[in-house]
Coordinates of C-alpha atoms in Angstrom, one line a residue:
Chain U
X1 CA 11.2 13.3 -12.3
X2 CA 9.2 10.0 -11.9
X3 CA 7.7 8.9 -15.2
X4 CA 5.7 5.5 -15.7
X5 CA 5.3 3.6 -19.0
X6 CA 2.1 1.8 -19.2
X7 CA -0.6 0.7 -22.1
X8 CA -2.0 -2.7 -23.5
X9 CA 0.2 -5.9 -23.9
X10 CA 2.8 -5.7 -27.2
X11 CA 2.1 -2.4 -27.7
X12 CA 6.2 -1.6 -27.4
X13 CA 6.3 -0.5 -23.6
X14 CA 9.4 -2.1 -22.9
X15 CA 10.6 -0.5 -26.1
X16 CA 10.2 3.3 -25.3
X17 CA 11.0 2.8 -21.6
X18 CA 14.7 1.6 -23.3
X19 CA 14.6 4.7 -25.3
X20 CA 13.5 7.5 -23.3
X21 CA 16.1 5.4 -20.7
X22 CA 18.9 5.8 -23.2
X23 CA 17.6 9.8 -24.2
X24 CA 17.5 10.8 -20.8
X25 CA 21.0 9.0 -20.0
X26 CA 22.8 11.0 -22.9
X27 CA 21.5 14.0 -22.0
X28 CA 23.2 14.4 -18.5
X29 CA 20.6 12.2 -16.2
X30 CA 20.9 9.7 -13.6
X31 CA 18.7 7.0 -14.7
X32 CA 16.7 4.2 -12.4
X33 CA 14.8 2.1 -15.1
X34 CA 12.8 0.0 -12.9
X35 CA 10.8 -3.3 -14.7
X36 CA 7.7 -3.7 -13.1
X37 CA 6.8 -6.4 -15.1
X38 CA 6.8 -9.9 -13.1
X39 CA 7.1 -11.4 -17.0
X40 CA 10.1 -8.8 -17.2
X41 CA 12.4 -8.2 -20.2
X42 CA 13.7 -4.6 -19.6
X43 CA 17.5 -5.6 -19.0
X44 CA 18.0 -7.1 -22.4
X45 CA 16.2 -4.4 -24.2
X46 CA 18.9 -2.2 -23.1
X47 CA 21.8 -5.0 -23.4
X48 CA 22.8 -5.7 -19.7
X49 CA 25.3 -8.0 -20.0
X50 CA 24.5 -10.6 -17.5
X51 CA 20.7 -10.2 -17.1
X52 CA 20.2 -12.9 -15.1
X53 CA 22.7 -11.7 -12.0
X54 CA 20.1 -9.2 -11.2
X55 CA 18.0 -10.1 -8.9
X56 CA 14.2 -9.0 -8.5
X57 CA 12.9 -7.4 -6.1
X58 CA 10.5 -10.8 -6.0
X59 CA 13.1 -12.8 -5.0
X60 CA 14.2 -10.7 -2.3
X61 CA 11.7 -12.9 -0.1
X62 CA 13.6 -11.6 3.4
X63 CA 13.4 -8.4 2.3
X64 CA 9.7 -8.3 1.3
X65 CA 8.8 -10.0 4.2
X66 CA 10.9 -7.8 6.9
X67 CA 9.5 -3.9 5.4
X68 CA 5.8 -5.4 4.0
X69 CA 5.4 -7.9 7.3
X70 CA 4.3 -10.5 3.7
X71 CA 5.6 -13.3 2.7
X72 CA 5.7 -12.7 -1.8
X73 CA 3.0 -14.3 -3.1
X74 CA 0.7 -14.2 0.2
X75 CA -2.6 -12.0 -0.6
X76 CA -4.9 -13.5 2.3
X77 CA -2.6 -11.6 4.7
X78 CA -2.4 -8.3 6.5
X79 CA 0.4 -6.6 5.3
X80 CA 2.0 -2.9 5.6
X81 CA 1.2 -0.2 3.4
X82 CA 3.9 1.9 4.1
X83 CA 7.4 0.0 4.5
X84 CA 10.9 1.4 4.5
X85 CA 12.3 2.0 1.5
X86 CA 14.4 4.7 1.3
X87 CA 17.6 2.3 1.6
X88 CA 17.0 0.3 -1.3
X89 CA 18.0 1.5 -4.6
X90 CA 21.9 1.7 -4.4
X91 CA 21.7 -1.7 -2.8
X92 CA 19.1 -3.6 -5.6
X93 CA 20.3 -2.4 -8.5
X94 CA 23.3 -2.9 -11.4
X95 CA 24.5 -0.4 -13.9
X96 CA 25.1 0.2 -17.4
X97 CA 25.7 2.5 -19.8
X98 CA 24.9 5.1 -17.4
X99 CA 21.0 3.6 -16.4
X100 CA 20.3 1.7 -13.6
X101 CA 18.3 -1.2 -13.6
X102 CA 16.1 -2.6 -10.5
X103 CA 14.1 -5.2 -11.7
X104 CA 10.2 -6.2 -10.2
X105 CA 9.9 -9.9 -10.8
X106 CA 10.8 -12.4 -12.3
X107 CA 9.4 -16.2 -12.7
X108 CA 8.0 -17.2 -9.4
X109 CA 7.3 -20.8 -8.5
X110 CA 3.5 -21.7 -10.2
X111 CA 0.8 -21.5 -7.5
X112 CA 3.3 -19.4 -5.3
X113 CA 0.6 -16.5 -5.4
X114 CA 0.3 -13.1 -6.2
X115 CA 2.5 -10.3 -6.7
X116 CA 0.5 -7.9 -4.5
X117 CA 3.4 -7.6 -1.6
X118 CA 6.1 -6.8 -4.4
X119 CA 3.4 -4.1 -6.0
X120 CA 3.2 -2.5 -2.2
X121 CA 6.8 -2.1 -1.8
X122 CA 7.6 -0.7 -5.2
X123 CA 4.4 2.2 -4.8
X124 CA 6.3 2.8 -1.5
X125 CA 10.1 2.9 -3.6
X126 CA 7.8 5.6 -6.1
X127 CA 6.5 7.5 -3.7
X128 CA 9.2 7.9 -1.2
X129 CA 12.1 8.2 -3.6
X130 CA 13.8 11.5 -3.0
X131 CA 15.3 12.8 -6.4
X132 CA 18.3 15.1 -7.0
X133 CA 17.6 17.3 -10.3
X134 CA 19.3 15.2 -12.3
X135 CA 17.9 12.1 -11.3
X136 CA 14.8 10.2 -13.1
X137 CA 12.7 7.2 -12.7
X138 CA 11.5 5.0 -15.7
X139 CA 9.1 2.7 -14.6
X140 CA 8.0 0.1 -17.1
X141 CA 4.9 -1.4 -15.9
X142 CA 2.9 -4.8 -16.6
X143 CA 0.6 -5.0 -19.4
X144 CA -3.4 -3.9 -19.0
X145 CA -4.9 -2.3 -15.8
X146 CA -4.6 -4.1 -12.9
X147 CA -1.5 -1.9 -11.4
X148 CA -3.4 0.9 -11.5
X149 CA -6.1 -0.8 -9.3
X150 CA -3.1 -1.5 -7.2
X151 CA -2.1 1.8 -7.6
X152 CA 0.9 1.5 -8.0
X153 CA 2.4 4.2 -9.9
X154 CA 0.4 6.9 -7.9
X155 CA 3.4 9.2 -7.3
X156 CA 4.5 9.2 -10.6
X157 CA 4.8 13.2 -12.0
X158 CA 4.0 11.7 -15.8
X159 CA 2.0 8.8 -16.7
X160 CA 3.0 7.4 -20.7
X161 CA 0.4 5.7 -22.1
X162 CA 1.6 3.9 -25.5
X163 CA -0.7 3.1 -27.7
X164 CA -0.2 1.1 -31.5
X165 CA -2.8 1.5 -34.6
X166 CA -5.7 -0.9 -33.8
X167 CA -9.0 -0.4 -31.5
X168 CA -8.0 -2.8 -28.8
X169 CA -5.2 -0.7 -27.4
X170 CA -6.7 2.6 -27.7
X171 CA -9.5 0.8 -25.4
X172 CA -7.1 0.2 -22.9
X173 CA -5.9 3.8 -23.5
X174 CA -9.1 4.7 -22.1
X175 CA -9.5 2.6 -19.3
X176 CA -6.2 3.9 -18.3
X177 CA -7.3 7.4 -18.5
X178 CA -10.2 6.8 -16.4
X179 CA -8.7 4.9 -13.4
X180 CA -5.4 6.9 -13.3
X181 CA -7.9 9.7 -12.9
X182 CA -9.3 7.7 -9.7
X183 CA -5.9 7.8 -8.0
X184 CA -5.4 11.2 -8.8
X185 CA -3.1 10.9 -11.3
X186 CA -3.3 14.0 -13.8
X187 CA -0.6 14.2 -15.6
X188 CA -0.8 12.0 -19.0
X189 CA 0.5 11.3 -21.9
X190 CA 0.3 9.2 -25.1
X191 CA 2.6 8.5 -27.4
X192 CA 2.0 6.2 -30.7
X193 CA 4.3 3.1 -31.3
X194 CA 4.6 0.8 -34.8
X195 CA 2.6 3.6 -36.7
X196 CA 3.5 3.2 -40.7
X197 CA 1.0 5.7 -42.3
X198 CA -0.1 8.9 -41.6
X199 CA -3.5 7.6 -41.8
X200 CA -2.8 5.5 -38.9
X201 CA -1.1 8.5 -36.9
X202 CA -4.8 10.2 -37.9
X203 CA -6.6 7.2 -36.5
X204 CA -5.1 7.6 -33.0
X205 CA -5.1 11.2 -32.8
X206 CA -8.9 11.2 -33.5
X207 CA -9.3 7.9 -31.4
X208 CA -7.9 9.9 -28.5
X209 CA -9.5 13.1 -28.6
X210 CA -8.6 15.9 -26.1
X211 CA -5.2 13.4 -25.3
X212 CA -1.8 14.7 -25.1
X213 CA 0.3 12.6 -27.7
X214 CA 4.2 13.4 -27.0
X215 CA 5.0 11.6 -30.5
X216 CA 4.6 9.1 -32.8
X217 CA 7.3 6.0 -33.1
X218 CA 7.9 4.6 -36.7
X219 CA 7.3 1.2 -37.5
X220 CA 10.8 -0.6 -38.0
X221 CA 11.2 -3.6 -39.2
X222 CA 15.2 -3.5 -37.9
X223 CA 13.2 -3.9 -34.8
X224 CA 11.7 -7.0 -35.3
X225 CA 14.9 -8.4 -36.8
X226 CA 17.3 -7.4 -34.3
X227 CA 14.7 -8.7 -31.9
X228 CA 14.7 -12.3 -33.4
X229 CA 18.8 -11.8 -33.7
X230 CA 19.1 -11.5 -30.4
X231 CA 20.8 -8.2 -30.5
X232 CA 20.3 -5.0 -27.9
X233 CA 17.0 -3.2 -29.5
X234 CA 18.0 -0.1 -28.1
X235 CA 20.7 0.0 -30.5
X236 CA 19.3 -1.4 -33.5
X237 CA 17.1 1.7 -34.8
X238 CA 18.6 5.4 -35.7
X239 CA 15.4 6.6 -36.7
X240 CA 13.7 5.3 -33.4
X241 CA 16.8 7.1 -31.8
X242 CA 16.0 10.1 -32.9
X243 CA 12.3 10.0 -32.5
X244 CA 12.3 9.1 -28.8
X245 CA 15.0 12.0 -28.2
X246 CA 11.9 14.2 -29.7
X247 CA 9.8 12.5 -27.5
X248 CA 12.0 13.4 -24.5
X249 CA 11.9 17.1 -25.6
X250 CA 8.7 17.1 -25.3
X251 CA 8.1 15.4 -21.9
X252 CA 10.6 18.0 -20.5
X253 CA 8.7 20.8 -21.8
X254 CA 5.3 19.5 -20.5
X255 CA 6.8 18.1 -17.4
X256 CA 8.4 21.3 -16.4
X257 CA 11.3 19.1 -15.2
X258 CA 14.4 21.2 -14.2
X259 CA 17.9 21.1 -16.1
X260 CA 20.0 17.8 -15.7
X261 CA 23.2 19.4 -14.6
X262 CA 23.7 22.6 -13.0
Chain A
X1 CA -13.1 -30.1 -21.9
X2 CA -11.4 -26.9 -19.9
X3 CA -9.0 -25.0 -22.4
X4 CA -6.8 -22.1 -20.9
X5 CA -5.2 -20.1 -23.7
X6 CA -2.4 -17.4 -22.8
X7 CA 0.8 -15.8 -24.1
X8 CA 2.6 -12.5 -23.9
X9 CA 0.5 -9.6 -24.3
X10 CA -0.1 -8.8 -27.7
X11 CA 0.5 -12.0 -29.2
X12 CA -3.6 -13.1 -29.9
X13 CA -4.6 -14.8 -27.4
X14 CA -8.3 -13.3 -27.6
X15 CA -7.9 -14.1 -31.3
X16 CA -7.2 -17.6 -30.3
X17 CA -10.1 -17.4 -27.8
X18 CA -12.6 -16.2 -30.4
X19 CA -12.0 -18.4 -33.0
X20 CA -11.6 -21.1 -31.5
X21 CA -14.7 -20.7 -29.5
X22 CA -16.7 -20.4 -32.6
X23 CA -15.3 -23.7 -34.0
X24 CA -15.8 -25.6 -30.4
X25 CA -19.8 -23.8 -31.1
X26 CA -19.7 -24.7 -35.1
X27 CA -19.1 -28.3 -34.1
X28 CA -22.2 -28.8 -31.7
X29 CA -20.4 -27.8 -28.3
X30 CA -21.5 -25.7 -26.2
X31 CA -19.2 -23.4 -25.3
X32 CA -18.4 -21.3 -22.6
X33 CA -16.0 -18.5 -22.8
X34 CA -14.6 -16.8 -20.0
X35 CA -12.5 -13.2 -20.6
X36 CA -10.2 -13.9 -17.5
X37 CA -8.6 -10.3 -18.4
X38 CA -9.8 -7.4 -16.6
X39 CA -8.7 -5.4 -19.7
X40 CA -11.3 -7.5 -21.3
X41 CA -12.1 -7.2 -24.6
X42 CA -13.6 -10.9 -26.0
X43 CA -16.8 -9.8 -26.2
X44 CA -15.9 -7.8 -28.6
X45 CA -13.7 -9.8 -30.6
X46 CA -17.1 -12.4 -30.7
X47 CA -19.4 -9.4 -32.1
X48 CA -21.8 -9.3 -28.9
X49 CA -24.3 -7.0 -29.7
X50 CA -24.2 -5.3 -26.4
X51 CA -21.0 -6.8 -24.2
X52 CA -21.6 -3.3 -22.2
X53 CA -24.7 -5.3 -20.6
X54 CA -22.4 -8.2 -19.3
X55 CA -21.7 -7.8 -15.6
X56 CA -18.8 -8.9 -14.8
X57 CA -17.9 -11.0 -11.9
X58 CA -15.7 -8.3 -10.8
X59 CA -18.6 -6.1 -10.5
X60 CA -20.6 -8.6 -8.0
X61 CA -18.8 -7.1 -5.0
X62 CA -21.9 -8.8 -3.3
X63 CA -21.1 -12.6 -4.4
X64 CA -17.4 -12.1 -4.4
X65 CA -17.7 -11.4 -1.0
X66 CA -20.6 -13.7 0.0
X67 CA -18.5 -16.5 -2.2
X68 CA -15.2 -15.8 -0.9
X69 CA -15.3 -13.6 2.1
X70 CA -13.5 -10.9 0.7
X71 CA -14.2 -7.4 -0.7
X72 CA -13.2 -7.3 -4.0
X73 CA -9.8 -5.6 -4.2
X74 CA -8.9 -6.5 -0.8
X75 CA -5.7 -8.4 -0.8
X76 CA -4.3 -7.7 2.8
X77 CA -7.5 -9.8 4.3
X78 CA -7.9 -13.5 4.6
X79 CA -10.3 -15.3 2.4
X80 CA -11.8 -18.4 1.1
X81 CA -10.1 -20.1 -1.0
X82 CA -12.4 -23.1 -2.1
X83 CA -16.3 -21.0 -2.7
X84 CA -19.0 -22.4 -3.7
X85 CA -19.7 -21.8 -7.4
X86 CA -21.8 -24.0 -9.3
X87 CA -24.7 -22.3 -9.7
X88 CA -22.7 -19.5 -11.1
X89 CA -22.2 -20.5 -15.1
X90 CA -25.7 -20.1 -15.8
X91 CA -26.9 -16.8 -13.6
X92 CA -23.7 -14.7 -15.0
X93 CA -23.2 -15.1 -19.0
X94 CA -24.9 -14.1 -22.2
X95 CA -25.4 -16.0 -25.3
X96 CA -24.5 -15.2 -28.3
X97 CA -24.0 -17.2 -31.9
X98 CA -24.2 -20.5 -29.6
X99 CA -21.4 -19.4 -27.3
X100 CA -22.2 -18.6 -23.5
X101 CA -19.6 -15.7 -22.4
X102 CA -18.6 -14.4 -18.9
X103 CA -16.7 -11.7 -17.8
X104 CA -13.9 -11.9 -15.0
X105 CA -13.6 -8.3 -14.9
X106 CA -13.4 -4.8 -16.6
X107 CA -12.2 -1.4 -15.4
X108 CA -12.3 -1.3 -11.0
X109 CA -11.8 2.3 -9.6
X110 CA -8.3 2.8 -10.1
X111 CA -6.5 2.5 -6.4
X112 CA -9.1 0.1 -5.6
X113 CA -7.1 -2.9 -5.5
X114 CA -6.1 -6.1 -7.0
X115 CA -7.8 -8.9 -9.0
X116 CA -7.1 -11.5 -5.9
X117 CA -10.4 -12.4 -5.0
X118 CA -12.1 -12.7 -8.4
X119 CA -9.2 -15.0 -9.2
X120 CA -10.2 -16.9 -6.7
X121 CA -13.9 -17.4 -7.4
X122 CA -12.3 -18.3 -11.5
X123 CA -9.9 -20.7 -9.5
X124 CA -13.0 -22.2 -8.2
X125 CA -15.2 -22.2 -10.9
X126 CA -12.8 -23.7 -13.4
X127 CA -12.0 -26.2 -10.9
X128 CA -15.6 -27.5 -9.6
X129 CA -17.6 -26.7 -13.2
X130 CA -18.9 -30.3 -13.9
X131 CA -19.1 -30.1 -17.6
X132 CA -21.6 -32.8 -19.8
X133 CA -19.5 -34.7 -23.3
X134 CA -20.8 -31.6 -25.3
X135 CA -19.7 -28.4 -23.5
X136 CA -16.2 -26.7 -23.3
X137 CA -15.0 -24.3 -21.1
X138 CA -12.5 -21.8 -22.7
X139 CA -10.5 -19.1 -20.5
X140 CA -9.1 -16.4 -22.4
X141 CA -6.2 -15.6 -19.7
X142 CA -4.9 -12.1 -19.1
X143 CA -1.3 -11.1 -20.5
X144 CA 1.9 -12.4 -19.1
X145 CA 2.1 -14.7 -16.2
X146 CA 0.5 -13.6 -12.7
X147 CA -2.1 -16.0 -13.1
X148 CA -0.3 -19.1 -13.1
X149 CA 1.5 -17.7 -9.8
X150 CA -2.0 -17.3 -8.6
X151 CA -2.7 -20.8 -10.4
X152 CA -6.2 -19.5 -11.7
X153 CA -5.9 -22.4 -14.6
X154 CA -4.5 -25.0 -12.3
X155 CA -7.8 -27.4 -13.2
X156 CA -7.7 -26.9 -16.9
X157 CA -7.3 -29.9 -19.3
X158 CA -5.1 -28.2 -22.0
X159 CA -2.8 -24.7 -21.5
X160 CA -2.4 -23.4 -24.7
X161 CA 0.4 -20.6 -24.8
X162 CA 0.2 -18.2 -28.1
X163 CA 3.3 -17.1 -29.5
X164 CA 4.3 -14.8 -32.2
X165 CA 7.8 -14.9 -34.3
X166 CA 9.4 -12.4 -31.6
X167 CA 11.9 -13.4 -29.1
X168 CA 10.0 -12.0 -25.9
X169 CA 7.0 -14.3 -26.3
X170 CA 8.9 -16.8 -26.7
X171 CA 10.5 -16.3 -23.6
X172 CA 7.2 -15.6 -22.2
X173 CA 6.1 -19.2 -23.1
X174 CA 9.3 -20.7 -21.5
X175 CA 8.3 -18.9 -18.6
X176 CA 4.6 -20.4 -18.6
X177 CA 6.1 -23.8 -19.4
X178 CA 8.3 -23.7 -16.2
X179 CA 5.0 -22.3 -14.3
X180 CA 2.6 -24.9 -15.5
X181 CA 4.9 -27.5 -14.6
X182 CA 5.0 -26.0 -10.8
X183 CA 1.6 -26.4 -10.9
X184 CA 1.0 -29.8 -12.1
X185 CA -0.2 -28.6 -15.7
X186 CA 1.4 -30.8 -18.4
X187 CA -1.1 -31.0 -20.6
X188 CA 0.5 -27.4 -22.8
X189 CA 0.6 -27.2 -26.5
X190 CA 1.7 -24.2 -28.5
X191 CA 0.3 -22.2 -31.6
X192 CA 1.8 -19.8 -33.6
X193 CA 0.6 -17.0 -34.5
X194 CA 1.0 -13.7 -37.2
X195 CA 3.3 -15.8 -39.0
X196 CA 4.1 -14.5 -42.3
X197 CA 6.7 -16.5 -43.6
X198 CA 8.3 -20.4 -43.3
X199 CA 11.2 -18.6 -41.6
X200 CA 9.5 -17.2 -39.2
X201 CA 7.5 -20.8 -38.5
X202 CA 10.7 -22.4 -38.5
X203 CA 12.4 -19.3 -35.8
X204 CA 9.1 -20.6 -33.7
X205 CA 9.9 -24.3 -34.0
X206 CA 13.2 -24.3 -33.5
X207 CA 13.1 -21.8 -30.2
X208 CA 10.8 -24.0 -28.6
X209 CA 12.2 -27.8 -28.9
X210 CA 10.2 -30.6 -27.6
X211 CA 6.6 -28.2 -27.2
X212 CA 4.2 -29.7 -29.0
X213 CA 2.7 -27.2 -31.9
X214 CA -0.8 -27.5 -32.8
X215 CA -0.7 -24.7 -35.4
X216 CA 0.1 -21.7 -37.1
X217 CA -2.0 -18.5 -37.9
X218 CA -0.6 -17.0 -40.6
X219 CA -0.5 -12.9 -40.3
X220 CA -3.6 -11.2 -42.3
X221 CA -4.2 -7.4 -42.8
X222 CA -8.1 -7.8 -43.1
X223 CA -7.7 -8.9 -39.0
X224 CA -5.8 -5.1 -38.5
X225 CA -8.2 -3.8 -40.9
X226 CA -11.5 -5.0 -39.1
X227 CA -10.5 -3.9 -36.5
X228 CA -10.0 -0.2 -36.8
X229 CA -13.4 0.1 -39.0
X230 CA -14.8 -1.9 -35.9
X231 CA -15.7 -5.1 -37.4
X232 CA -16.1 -8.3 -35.2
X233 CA -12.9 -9.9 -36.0
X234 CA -14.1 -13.4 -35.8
X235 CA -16.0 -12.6 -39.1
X236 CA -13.1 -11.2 -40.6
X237 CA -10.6 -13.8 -41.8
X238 CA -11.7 -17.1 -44.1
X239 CA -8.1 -18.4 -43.8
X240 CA -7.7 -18.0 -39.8
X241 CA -11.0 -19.5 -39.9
X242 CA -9.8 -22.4 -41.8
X243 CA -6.1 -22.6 -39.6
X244 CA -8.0 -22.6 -36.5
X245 CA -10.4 -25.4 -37.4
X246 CA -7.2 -27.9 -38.1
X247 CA -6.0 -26.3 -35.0
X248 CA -9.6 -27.7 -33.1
X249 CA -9.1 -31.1 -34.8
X250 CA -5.5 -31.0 -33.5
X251 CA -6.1 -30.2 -29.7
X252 CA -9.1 -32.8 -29.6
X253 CA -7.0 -35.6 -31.2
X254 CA -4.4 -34.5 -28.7
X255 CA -6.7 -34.2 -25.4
X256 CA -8.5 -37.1 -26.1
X257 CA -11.7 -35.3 -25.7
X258 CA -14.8 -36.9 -25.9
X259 CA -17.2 -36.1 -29.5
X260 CA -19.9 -33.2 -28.9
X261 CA -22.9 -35.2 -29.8
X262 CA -24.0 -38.9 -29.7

């Protein structure tokens, strides 16, 4: 299964994408978490211990340049739309605690351009990705829209949409909706994040009429502290935990995704 | 004066934008703001009566081409990358409240591309805008940090990153400090914001030694509040009103910028 994470900035992407990585891992999976994020903080969120060893697909400049025919950051160029790809994930990746991570970007050099020739390769990683049953891919996208303009998540089988209790992110919510609709992408979900009333869970549910919500993620404030402690976040909330293994239940329901292990 | 503000999503940076706008507008400026997000939402944020009437530049496939020689969305072509643009400020905004606003873009077809070429015409147009002693140009950047790879704020006096007491936009603004500096930007001052307590200033201060602070917006529920009844935020807040107004007397004193009227 081939799942992408995606909704406004801060709404807690990030954050389920290093849940539902963890859920999926304990239950039997093979997980690829893959950061698409150029301002990228997946590998702490699940503790990898040496973040920094891992390098981005962004940096991979030979690489890039030999399947997309781009040099990174070069928009006013011709480059290919369908590169090899098929060879990359055992070789661009590191693992722990049973996920592994392949990670988009990281800082570029200022005024080194766009990341339209990384966004290319990794639509052509989703889409030509062959999974075995127990294997999933967790991408965590940017924040906003413009992937989806990009298309870059087109082959995905599930698109999350996370959403938090305020206007501006059910707006993007929308947006979402619409254009994943342009690339034919069906198959979407919502699920609440930082939610501390039921009033507020009733705010998004009626904000997002007709949408499938998958569940609704407390509000912890051992989040915020572990955060600013430096500590692993995927570790610092039980009740988080056990929400997102709800949350998992219910994408593999939906989904139709077939058993882990046979 | 040109004023870039940007962050991590999710930290305020259209709050920033917004109020800070109406303080530049309160003090005789004229101001123009440009959302720089295509998941825009300052027109909002600055209770425009109708910011559904804006067109964005995104949506002038016609100029964008005719400016820069490239379709909109159309990053594997060659275009210009110096257009003409001064005659653009006037022709493309709407006024309200004293403050001109324009819109960089708001929801493409999905699958139709990237945001390349109207980054280019901003590029442009932030760079060549001659502004008189009285007007202000602030650009209300889109989340994270493709921009300053794509440099759309290289011409700005003053980068103002947002930050909130969390260690990922912190990091973020590390990120756009290291950016900035590739770019030539040097002129970057911080502000804090949704801070709710003096430990939480002080976690702020002492994560990012040496950047110059120019103020901190303390957290206040009526700014969640008006926003889910659908309130223009701006309006909403007396004491973000006041904390952004020292903030205004802060960045002038620090840029050196000339008085609004003589």
């Amino acid at each position: 299964m081939k799942i992408a994470i995606t909704g406004k900035g801060g709404v807690g992407k990030t954050l389920l994408a290093s849940f539902l990585s963890r859920a999926f891992a304990e239950s039997g999976y093979s997980v690829i978490a893959i950061d698409a994020d150029p301002d990228a903080n997946l590998a702490d969120t699940l503790g990898f211990p040496h973040p920094e060893n891992i390098t981005p697909i962004s940096e991979m400049s030979a690489l890039i340049e030999e399947r997309t025919g781009a040099k990174p950051g070069q928009a006013g160029s011709f480059f290919k739309l369908n590169p090899k790809v098929d060879d990359l994930p055992e070789k661009y990746c590191q693992e722990h605690n049973g996920i592994k991570l392949m990670v988009m970007g990281r800082v570029k050099k200022g005024g080194s351009g766009c990341y339209c020739p990384e966004n290319v390769l990794l639509r052509a990683l989703v889409t030509h990705l062959l999974l075995a049953r127990n294997e999933v891919v967790i991408l965590d996208m940017e924040a906003g829209i413009e992937h989806l303009g990009r298309a870059t998540a087109k082959a995905v089988d599930k698109l999350m949409v996370v959403v938090e209790p305020g206007r501006r992110s059910v707006e993007t919510a929308c947006k979402i909706d619409k254009l994943a609709q342009d690339i034919g992408l069906q198959n979407m979900a919502v699920v609440g994040n930082k939610v501390r009333s039921q009033s507020e869970k009733e705010f998004l549910i009626s904000s997002l009429p007709g949408s499938q919500f998958l569940g609704f993620i407390p509000y912890d404030q051992a989040i915020v502290d572990a955060d600013l402690a430096n500590i692993p976040v995927v570790d610092a909330s039980q009740q988080i935990i056990s929400e997102v293994r709800n949350i998992y239940q219910a994408l593999l329901s939906t989904a139709q995704a077939p058993a882990p292990l046979e």
